[in-house]
Amino acid sequence: MAATREIRDRLKALATGRLEGRSGRAYWRSLEELAAEPAFHDQLLDEFPSLEPVLGSRSRRDVLRIMGASLGLAGLAGCDFGPPQEKALPYVRAPEFEVPGDPEYYATAALLGGYALPVLAETHVGRPVKVEGNPEHPVSRGATDLFAQAAVLDLYDPDRSGATTRLAQISTFDAFQIDLIGRARELEGRRGSGLALLTGAVTSPTTLRLIERARERLPELRWFVHEPVGNARRHEAARLAFGRILDLHPRLDRAEVTLCLEADPLGPGPAQVPNARAWVDQRRAKMAHGELPKLYVLESTPSLTGAKASEALPAAPAEIHNATLALAQHLGIGGIEAPELPLHLRAKVLEIALALERSGEAALVMPGAHLDPQLQALVFRINQQLGGLNRTLVATLPVEARPEVGENSLPALAGAIRTGEVDTLLILDSNPVYTAPADLDIGDLLQTVPFRVHVGAYQDETAALCPWHVPLAHPFETWSDGRAVDGTASVIQPLVRPVRGGRSMHEVLATLAGEPQAEPYEMVRATWRRVLRGRDFEPAWRQVLHDGFAEGTAAETQSVEARPVEAPPPKKPGAIEAVVRPDPSVWDGRFATNAWLQELPKPFTKLTWDNVVAVSPAFAVEHRLDNGDLVDLSAGVRRVRAPVWILPGQAERTLTLHLGYGRGRFGGVGSDLGYDAYRLRTTDELWVIEGMIVQAADASMPLASTQEHHSMLGHHLVREIGIGELAAGRSVVPKEHHRPTLYPEWDYETYAWAMTIDLDACIGCNACVVACQAENNVPVVGKEEVLLGREMHWLRVDRYYSGEASQPHVHFQPIPCMHCEKAPCEMGCPVNATVHGPEGLNQMIYNRCVGTRTCASYCPYKVRRFNFHDYTADEPPTLVARRNPDLTVRARGVMEKCTYCVQRISAARIEAKKEGRRIRDGEVVTACQQVCPTRAIVFGDQSDPDSMVARAKASPRDYALLAELNLRPRTSYLAEVSERPAGDHRLEGEVREF
Amino acid sequence: MPHRPDPYGLLARFENVEGLLAGVGAVRGAGYTRIDAFTPFPVEGLARAIGFEERRLPWIALIGGIVGGAGGFLLTYGLNAWDYPINVGGRPLNAWPAFAVPAFEMMVLFAALAVILGLLILNRLPRLNHPVFEVPDFRRATVDGFFLLIRSDDPLFRVERTGRALEKAGAVGIDEVPS
Amino acid sequence: MATVHPESLTAPSVDYRSVTRDVAAVPLAFPSPRAWWIGFGISCVGVLIFLVSAFWLFYRGVGIWGINNPDFWGLAISNYVWWIGMGHAGTLISALLLLINKGWRNSLNRFAEAMTVFAVIQAGMYPILHLGRPWLFYWLIPYPNTMTVWPQFKSPLEWDVFAVGTYLIVSVLFWYVGLIPDLAGVRDRAKRRVWQVFFGLLALGWRNSAIHWQRWQVCYWILAGLALPLVISVHSGVAMLFAGGLEPGWHTTIYPPYFVLGAVFEGFAVVLLISITLRHAFRLHHLVTDRHLDMLAKLLLAFGLMTAYGYLFEGFGAWYSGDLYERQTLQDRLSGDYAWAYWGAIALNFVVLQACWFRAVRRSAAALLAIGAAVTVGMWLERFMLVTTALYRDFLPSSYQAYVPTFWEWSLFLGTIGVFFFLFFLFVRLLPMISMFEIKEVLQEEARGGHRAAPS
């Protein structure tokens, strides 16, 4: 401590220009001592993978060994677990002291693309273990997306950067500050000209305030924003249509007829959770009145929204462009050149136009955020024409802080560098070298900037080109703040001291602003004195920490009017186009080292550990391609070799490229996965690449998909009922009581735990899968094991197609353990290792299991998972701290499966016993149920007729999977609801196997 | 003449099964009772011929079987329905059709063990040495020799007389079995 | 080779003395040491392969195999079924034919029983080897323990523990009881002290007393009577391991008889292989005559046809049930990823077998050797097919996944074959491989029946 204080003084001295000669020798010596330790070499290897030839192998064992090698770092990075010094308030109760085994919940937030998703983080004795959505928050409402669920794993990720480095040598943050302060003083001389900041999208009030402070000191400072998957074009469109930058929010809870043009409101992204909730609320409300909201989707590649649409039409981007123009024409918007359209599309557009007009104010047309701004502006105009603008499509002031230069200003930055206007560049939490459009050659440009700093969580591609690298702390490690998609501001509380010694971005900005010694905590409080203006600060602050957000800070709604804009000219369809999308699991690549997300089966392909080029079945036939075949994609001079995957519902002549892979050597988990789609993007072809040339490479690679079959082969696994039938009071399967059985009736006096899963509400977002993995310490097994069919997910989401392969219906079906009352698995176990609990749980007693695997062979749902290897023990030691202490971890040779989160049931039971009452309905919430954005999963005691689950099971939509086996599964499903007339058995329709 | 101790008995060898059976008949007719016969393979009726009747082994097997079967069922029932009663797959605790299988196996096992033990005990085996082994020619009993033994503790036993009787009965060779 | 008297089971040259001479000579003055050493050496290599595979298995866990979700069992279990099935013919030849008083079995029962014992040993090892935590295998045995947990007797797997255990013990004892008199026989011919002691101890001092013979016969018959239902119960239990589950293709009532018949069928094939090989190796044509082969071939044909009936009705049942999943599995068997196993089984177990309708084939050692080999392989294919086709595609198409055995699964299988031969080589070297006294019985009966001159 003393040493640090000394340093602080010296820094102050520096900052004020009175530098004494003696530099803190003691400190440096201690560093050398540090360097003498063998662990130091490990650290070097870890920081600079290129030094480590072994790295890059993706075999499970190698990965784990390598990840394990960085064990020492957690300690080495000079940080200790434990609660932060500053006072943070537990959410539920504020204990005077830690009660081991008694989790505390802190209100904080997870970040995606700069946007905050408010969460409650469960910590055990100071170790963050799991996050849940913040039920009081208007955006989260208790749910989260998969990224927030996985965020806690990043916290313990041994691949995260662990030390400040200079020219690939371990340095210290203080040394960096000294250097930066020196530089800043120099810049001060020329009012900061030549200084450039590059950040990702910023919603954090504190970050913004600090940038302003820096600007006060260095007025010429230029700030650029680069968010690979951002709102740039949406904002540009708003500027065109409304004259200023605005956020536009779809109100699916108000829309009755919706048309999505390449828009994916239910798909992954900062707005997924609120959109999904709004969508399902509206759908349920309508259903109660025997109707369904209409959802049309025109998409070039399957999206989650398309999967839930009344009708999803695959169409090439150009066709969608033209269809939009045609629609505008129908609606009588002038100045539009008549586009040419294939007949079926033209007819469909007419139909949709009529439907939209009929619903008038309740109509909503959503353009994809990445579409050509002119086209989006036209769509806003269409909404106005229909009367939905300001009602189903609401504009608010932008949530992201906006630099003057304009967003997506990476080209601007490149230009500035080229013209030599930048000699000092601070890259804050952005990785342009990897994510920039290929034509900018940002890598080469960067190196022409004399003073470059990279502040980021990883030693990534950009860090490798910056003399200075400062490790960025995880949001759960430091004080910060941010705003949710609706603008509501949250304070981000640290749950733990930096595990890997990361630093807050605020500290860097503060140093720039001339306050090197400022503490993040104080900086955030300073900001919030402004945010909470007009309130008694301390109580208000405490309230915010407690709630996790500040009431009434949502972005102001603006009543807008779309002014006429010149419509874009029609496009000529025909050429092979490629659309670029963020990866459903690793987004723009920022989650590349997250093993949970890497092994998460992607919604449609069910692929893990790789990205692919999605092609339509017709395209595959035409080019004689099969899954895993490698093709060479070339657009102009840029070429990439990638494996193809045949995707039903893909537009015929359109390819889909997913971002976020092809990192080369990137940590233990993220190395050598997939191909890099960024290499094909240019500044003007960010999202659609026209004239793509595809050549088969006569080679193929194995791809680890967890579901090889697409069709239900005529079995009624996913059932659906027409809304008409439903309204007429018919039920999807005859409501029969138990079928006859030779076995005795067992009565479950206490509770009878049961679950229903609403297939109509399930959007296949996968959040439940990750939540289950986090809650139950489900191990990651690696690509080879997945290829063998040994993935361990306790909860999987099955995906089936019905109808035509060119335009299929997609059905998602989450499959946990069914907890059969007449469980065949139990009968098969020779050692009583799986038996039935008094509350009807199908229990697995790990330490009794000898691994005969009879239970799994007998399980008709194949939900049991076997530890073929010692998966848990092979996990990197740093991850041990992440594990949920309420569960045992499973050893080699032991069977495991979904337990209905029995640990949560026990916790509730203990509480109930303490208060001498029964467990209340809704008191036990399983991990998958808690995270679900559409509340598709209901859990509870079915013996209580008033319980939510009992009522759900009484629904006419309720049916049991494989009911004919008469196993009396406790998990049952609510059938999908379709607009189809009765007797249309399209679900039985076969699709070609791919 | 010097008196020598009685031998264990006289061992006569016959040409073949028929010879032996005839010999046994003759000797029995002469009133000898303490006799035994040795053949390379089981000869039908030979045991009866030398006056041996026994029906104990089947009963021993039966008892073994009953003990094993009952024990087997009690074991399974006791462990799954009584000592550790737990809901397994919603099946009845006393799943006797299932328990019948291990019970049956136990029955077979115990019956087999019982009858084999019975065999050894009744036959007083293992007994590695026996006076008849002293007769060198006796080795042929396991090859092609059919022997008849009259033990010296037979009331009518007199070395010479008995020897003559055996010769008359058609023995091709007679040896004294030293005691 | 010896010419054969129409009804006689053995060549006329055979008499009491020659029987003992020829048979006892093998352990005492081993006729063909060089061939034996070669074979024994090879089987030792097999044992080594077994040890290595088992060690690696225990060290790394069943993950080294190709098994996955849903194919949780794979080779380990199909080999288990195959091995245990092989044993049954031995017991049947000994017990059944003894009870129905077929003298001709007396030339075959000894090594048939040996085969049983050795095969059951292989089978018994598999369920333990395939465990996820093999070091805890004893938890399947009901013993008082501090966990106060007991085995679960509703599980077919638990039945197998009892069935296979009993079967191993009983068949060893049955074999030994039958051996005692011949051990005495060898003892009496033994010249070297070591053999005298060795066989002397094993023979328990047996002295061919008529009274002993009488009790021995009763005991032997009772054992035979017990062994017969035992065999049926054992393999029915094995079949229940599958029929007990709900998996389409397993959950059917014909499984127990279907499995038992298949097992005996397979066993007879192996007996054929062994008897032909042994009589050739030790020139025992006068003891194991073409008539014996003829009998075996007829039995093989009979059981083969019964097994074929099983195939037929398994398919019919699936089709007639109208159950989509059953039909799906049937279709997978006929045309799925493992159709080769199904059709291989049909070809080797049924088609090839039809040659046995011809007397000439039934009496040609070479032809029978080929047929026996075919059936042995065919039955393995069938077992593999039954285990795998049901699992790799059961109910939910989402879980479909193919199964490919890895090197370590094959090597372990090869290893068990090595162990089997290792034991068998020791057997032929050390013990009278043909029942001397029982053949003499036959000679005596034939003599009485006037089929041949009275032996002396």
PDB file of C-alpha atoms in Angstrom, chain A residues 60-61 705-709 711-717 785-791 796 798-800 815 824 826-832 846-854 856-870 891-895 961-962 964-965 967, chain C residues 57-73 76 130-137 139-140 143 145 147 149-158 161 240-247 250 323-325 328 391 393-402 404 406:
ATOM      1  CA  ARG A  60     -10.306 -30.602 -25.865  1.00  0.00           C
ATOM      2  CA  ARG A  61      -7.389 -31.736 -23.765  1.00  0.00           C
ATOM      3  CA  SER A 705     -23.604 -30.199 -35.109  1.00  0.00           C
ATOM      4  CA  THR A 706     -25.673 -31.510 -32.227  1.00  0.00           C
ATOM      5  CA  GLN A 707     -28.675 -32.389 -34.353  1.00  0.00           C
ATOM      6  CA  GLU A 708     -28.194 -34.216 -37.621  1.00  0.00           C
ATOM      7  CA  HIS A 709     -31.860 -34.723 -38.461  1.00  0.00           C
ATOM      8  CA  SER A 711     -37.609 -33.754 -39.887  1.00  0.00           C
ATOM      9  CA  MET A 712     -39.890 -35.309 -37.299  1.00  0.00           C
ATOM     10  CA  LEU A 713     -40.271 -38.258 -39.666  1.00  0.00           C
ATOM     11  CA  GLY A 714     -44.011 -38.159 -39.252  1.00  0.00           C
ATOM     12  CA  HIS A 715     -43.983 -38.375 -35.470  1.00  0.00           C
ATOM     13  CA  HIS A 716     -46.076 -35.830 -33.572  1.00  0.00           C
ATOM     14  CA  LEU A 717     -43.299 -34.454 -31.428  1.00  0.00           C
ATOM     15  CA  GLU A 785     -16.411 -34.675 -28.112  1.00  0.00           C
ATOM     16  CA  VAL A 786     -19.367 -32.872 -29.664  1.00  0.00           C
ATOM     17  CA  LEU A 787     -18.484 -34.528 -32.957  1.00  0.00           C
ATOM     18  CA  LEU A 788     -18.683 -37.858 -31.153  1.00  0.00           C
ATOM     19  CA  GLY A 789     -22.098 -36.864 -29.827  1.00  0.00           C
ATOM     20  CA  ARG A 790     -21.086 -36.312 -26.216  1.00  0.00           C
ATOM     21  CA  GLU A 791     -22.305 -32.780 -25.551  1.00  0.00           C
ATOM     22  CA  ARG A 796     -31.235 -28.817 -25.235  1.00  0.00           C
ATOM     23  CA  ASP A 798     -34.439 -29.428 -30.561  1.00  0.00           C
ATOM     24  CA  ARG A 799     -35.116 -27.828 -33.912  1.00  0.00           C
ATOM     25  CA  TYR A 800     -37.395 -29.391 -36.492  1.00  0.00           C
ATOM     26  CA  ILE A 815     -35.997 -30.792 -23.985  1.00  0.00           C
ATOM     27  CA  PRO A 824     -37.815 -46.534 -17.386  1.00  0.00           C
ATOM     28  CA  GLU A 826     -34.892 -45.968 -12.800  1.00  0.00           C
ATOM     29  CA  MET A 827     -36.059 -49.490 -13.461  1.00  0.00           C
ATOM     30  CA  GLY A 828     -32.859 -50.156 -15.373  1.00  0.00           C
ATOM     31  CA  CYS A 829     -30.406 -49.040 -12.718  1.00  0.00           C
ATOM     32  CA  PRO A 830     -28.952 -52.025 -10.849  1.00  0.00           C
ATOM     33  CA  VAL A 831     -27.554 -50.004  -7.953  1.00  0.00           C
ATOM     34  CA  ASN A 832     -30.408 -47.663  -7.032  1.00  0.00           C
ATOM     35  CA  TYR A 846     -24.049 -39.288  -8.599  1.00  0.00           C
ATOM     36  CA  ASN A 847     -21.889 -40.884  -5.953  1.00  0.00           C
ATOM     37  CA  ARG A 848     -23.860 -44.117  -6.156  1.00  0.00           C
ATOM     38  CA  CYS A 849     -23.626 -44.364  -9.945  1.00  0.00           C
ATOM     39  CA  VAL A 850     -21.262 -46.989 -11.305  1.00  0.00           C
ATOM     40  CA  GLY A 851     -21.885 -46.054 -14.920  1.00  0.00           C
ATOM     41  CA  THR A 852     -23.675 -48.979 -16.480  1.00  0.00           C
ATOM     42  CA  ARG A 853     -25.479 -46.438 -18.716  1.00  0.00           C
ATOM     43  CA  THR A 854     -28.573 -48.637 -18.661  1.00  0.00           C
ATOM     44  CA  ALA A 856     -29.542 -43.644 -20.585  1.00  0.00           C
ATOM     45  CA  SER A 857     -30.108 -46.524 -22.974  1.00  0.00           C
ATOM     46  CA  TYR A 858     -33.633 -46.910 -21.610  1.00  0.00           C
ATOM     47  CA  CYS A 859     -34.441 -43.180 -21.756  1.00  0.00           C
ATOM     48  CA  PRO A 860     -36.758 -42.548 -24.709  1.00  0.00           C
ATOM     49  CA  TYR A 861     -35.993 -38.820 -24.652  1.00  0.00           C
ATOM     50  CA  LYS A 862     -32.231 -39.331 -24.453  1.00  0.00           C
ATOM     51  CA  VAL A 863     -31.889 -36.492 -21.959  1.00  0.00           C
ATOM     52  CA  ARG A 864     -29.324 -38.263 -19.830  1.00  0.00           C
ATOM     53  CA  ARG A 865     -25.716 -37.183 -20.140  1.00  0.00           C
ATOM     54  CA  PHE A 866     -22.702 -39.327 -19.366  1.00  0.00           C
ATOM     55  CA  ASN A 867     -19.222 -38.245 -18.284  1.00  0.00           C
ATOM     56  CA  PHE A 868     -17.275 -40.268 -20.810  1.00  0.00           C
ATOM     57  CA  HIS A 869     -14.150 -38.424 -19.700  1.00  0.00           C
ATOM     58  CA  ASP A 870     -13.341 -36.499 -16.554  1.00  0.00           C
ATOM     59  CA  ALA A 891     -16.788 -37.240 -11.872  1.00  0.00           C
ATOM     60  CA  ARG A 892     -15.744 -39.481 -14.736  1.00  0.00           C
ATOM     61  CA  GLY A 893     -18.000 -42.430 -15.464  1.00  0.00           C
ATOM     62  CA  VAL A 894     -21.068 -40.904 -13.844  1.00  0.00           C
ATOM     63  CA  MET A 895     -24.461 -40.206 -15.387  1.00  0.00           C
ATOM     64  CA  LEU A 961     -44.170 -35.830 -25.519  1.00  0.00           C
ATOM     65  CA  LEU A 962     -44.318 -39.533 -26.478  1.00  0.00           C
ATOM     66  CA  GLU A 964     -48.103 -43.245 -26.051  1.00  0.00           C
ATOM     67  CA  LEU A 965     -45.335 -44.668 -23.868  1.00  0.00           C
ATOM     68  CA  LEU A 967     -44.497 -42.809 -18.736  1.00  0.00           C
TER      69      LEU A 967
ATOM     70  CA  LEU C  57      -9.540 -48.448 -20.456  1.00  0.00           C
ATOM     71  CA  PHE C  58      -9.305 -48.259 -16.686  1.00  0.00           C
ATOM     72  CA  TYR C  59      -6.801 -45.426 -16.904  1.00  0.00           C
ATOM     73  CA  ARG C  60      -8.663 -43.179 -19.339  1.00  0.00           C
ATOM     74  CA  GLY C  61     -12.244 -44.374 -18.950  1.00  0.00           C
ATOM     75  CA  VAL C  62     -14.832 -45.541 -21.449  1.00  0.00           C
ATOM     76  CA  GLY C  63     -14.337 -42.253 -23.263  1.00  0.00           C
ATOM     77  CA  ILE C  64     -11.646 -43.993 -25.299  1.00  0.00           C
ATOM     78  CA  TRP C  65     -14.431 -45.954 -26.956  1.00  0.00           C
ATOM     79  CA  GLY C  66     -16.689 -44.692 -29.713  1.00  0.00           C
ATOM     80  CA  ILE C  67     -19.812 -44.885 -27.586  1.00  0.00           C
ATOM     81  CA  ASN C  68     -21.841 -41.716 -27.334  1.00  0.00           C
ATOM     82  CA  ASN C  69     -25.298 -40.403 -26.677  1.00  0.00           C
ATOM     83  CA  PRO C  70     -27.510 -42.258 -27.776  1.00  0.00           C
ATOM     84  CA  ASP C  71     -25.275 -45.295 -28.411  1.00  0.00           C
ATOM     85  CA  PHE C  72     -24.327 -45.792 -24.804  1.00  0.00           C
ATOM     86  CA  TRP C  73     -23.409 -49.481 -25.093  1.00  0.00           C
ATOM     87  CA  ALA C  76     -18.973 -54.003 -25.030  1.00  0.00           C
ATOM     88  CA  HIS C 130     -17.794 -51.446 -19.642  1.00  0.00           C
ATOM     89  CA  LEU C 131     -18.690 -49.683 -16.375  1.00  0.00           C
ATOM     90  CA  GLY C 132     -18.046 -45.976 -16.096  1.00  0.00           C
ATOM     91  CA  ARG C 133     -16.461 -46.655 -12.715  1.00  0.00           C
ATOM     92  CA  PRO C 134     -15.368 -50.294 -12.913  1.00  0.00           C
ATOM     93  CA  TRP C 135     -13.619 -50.173  -9.566  1.00  0.00           C
ATOM     94  CA  LEU C 136     -17.059 -50.026  -7.979  1.00  0.00           C
ATOM     95  CA  PHE C 137     -18.428 -53.124  -9.725  1.00  0.00           C
ATOM     96  CA  TRP C 139     -21.809 -52.382  -5.671  1.00  0.00           C
ATOM     97  CA  LEU C 140     -23.881 -54.688  -7.845  1.00  0.00           C
ATOM     98  CA  TYR C 143     -23.437 -56.998   0.703  1.00  0.00           C
ATOM     99  CA  ASN C 145     -22.398 -51.718   3.515  1.00  0.00           C
ATOM    100  CA  MET C 147     -24.076 -46.697   2.649  1.00  0.00           C
ATOM    101  CA  VAL C 149     -27.928 -48.968  -0.006  1.00  0.00           C
ATOM    102  CA  TRP C 150     -28.742 -52.203  -1.783  1.00  0.00           C
ATOM    103  CA  PRO C 151     -28.804 -53.320  -5.377  1.00  0.00           C
ATOM    104  CA  GLN C 152     -32.027 -52.810  -7.292  1.00  0.00           C
ATOM    105  CA  PHE C 153     -33.455 -56.184  -8.201  1.00  0.00           C
ATOM    106  CA  LYS C 154     -35.942 -54.881 -10.733  1.00  0.00           C
ATOM    107  CA  SER C 155     -33.052 -54.180 -13.063  1.00  0.00           C
ATOM    108  CA  PRO C 156     -32.349 -56.826 -15.700  1.00  0.00           C
ATOM    109  CA  LEU C 157     -28.715 -55.926 -15.244  1.00  0.00           C
ATOM    110  CA  GLU C 158     -28.937 -57.070 -11.655  1.00  0.00           C
ATOM    111  CA  VAL C 161     -25.257 -60.499 -12.109  1.00  0.00           C
ATOM    112  CA  MET C 240     -34.432 -58.937 -20.857  1.00  0.00           C
ATOM    113  CA  LEU C 241     -31.582 -56.462 -20.575  1.00  0.00           C
ATOM    114  CA  PHE C 242     -32.890 -55.244 -23.916  1.00  0.00           C
ATOM    115  CA  ALA C 243     -36.552 -56.207 -23.845  1.00  0.00           C
ATOM    116  CA  GLY C 244     -36.776 -54.495 -20.456  1.00  0.00           C
ATOM    117  CA  GLY C 245     -36.163 -51.140 -22.089  1.00  0.00           C
ATOM    118  CA  LEU C 246     -38.652 -49.260 -24.218  1.00  0.00           C
ATOM    119  CA  GLU C 247     -36.361 -48.834 -27.161  1.00  0.00           C
ATOM    120  CA  TRP C 250     -35.773 -54.133 -28.120  1.00  0.00           C
ATOM    121  CA  ASP C 323     -45.963 -48.708 -34.218  1.00  0.00           C
ATOM    122  CA  LEU C 324     -44.160 -46.020 -36.198  1.00  0.00           C
ATOM    123  CA  TYR C 325     -41.022 -46.274 -34.129  1.00  0.00           C
ATOM    124  CA  GLN C 328     -38.687 -47.143 -38.277  1.00  0.00           C
ATOM    125  CA  LEU C 391     -30.014 -47.265 -29.942  1.00  0.00           C
ATOM    126  CA  ARG C 393     -32.080 -44.048 -33.802  1.00  0.00           C
ATOM    127  CA  ASP C 394     -34.710 -44.440 -31.141  1.00  0.00           C
ATOM    128  CA  PHE C 395     -37.538 -42.012 -30.521  1.00  0.00           C
ATOM    129  CA  LEU C 396     -36.603 -38.381 -31.050  1.00  0.00           C
ATOM    130  CA  PRO C 397     -34.932 -37.759 -34.419  1.00  0.00           C
ATOM    131  CA  SER C 398     -33.007 -34.971 -32.740  1.00  0.00           C
ATOM    132  CA  SER C 399     -30.995 -37.595 -30.866  1.00  0.00           C
ATOM    133  CA  TYR C 400     -30.114 -39.723 -33.871  1.00  0.00           C
ATOM    134  CA  GLN C 401     -26.387 -40.358 -33.976  1.00  0.00           C
ATOM    135  CA  ALA C 402     -24.314 -43.078 -35.567  1.00  0.00           C
ATOM    136  CA  VAL C 404     -18.369 -46.147 -34.802  1.00  0.00           C
ATOM    137  CA  THR C 406     -12.764 -47.239 -31.957  1.00  0.00           C
TER     138      THR C 406
END
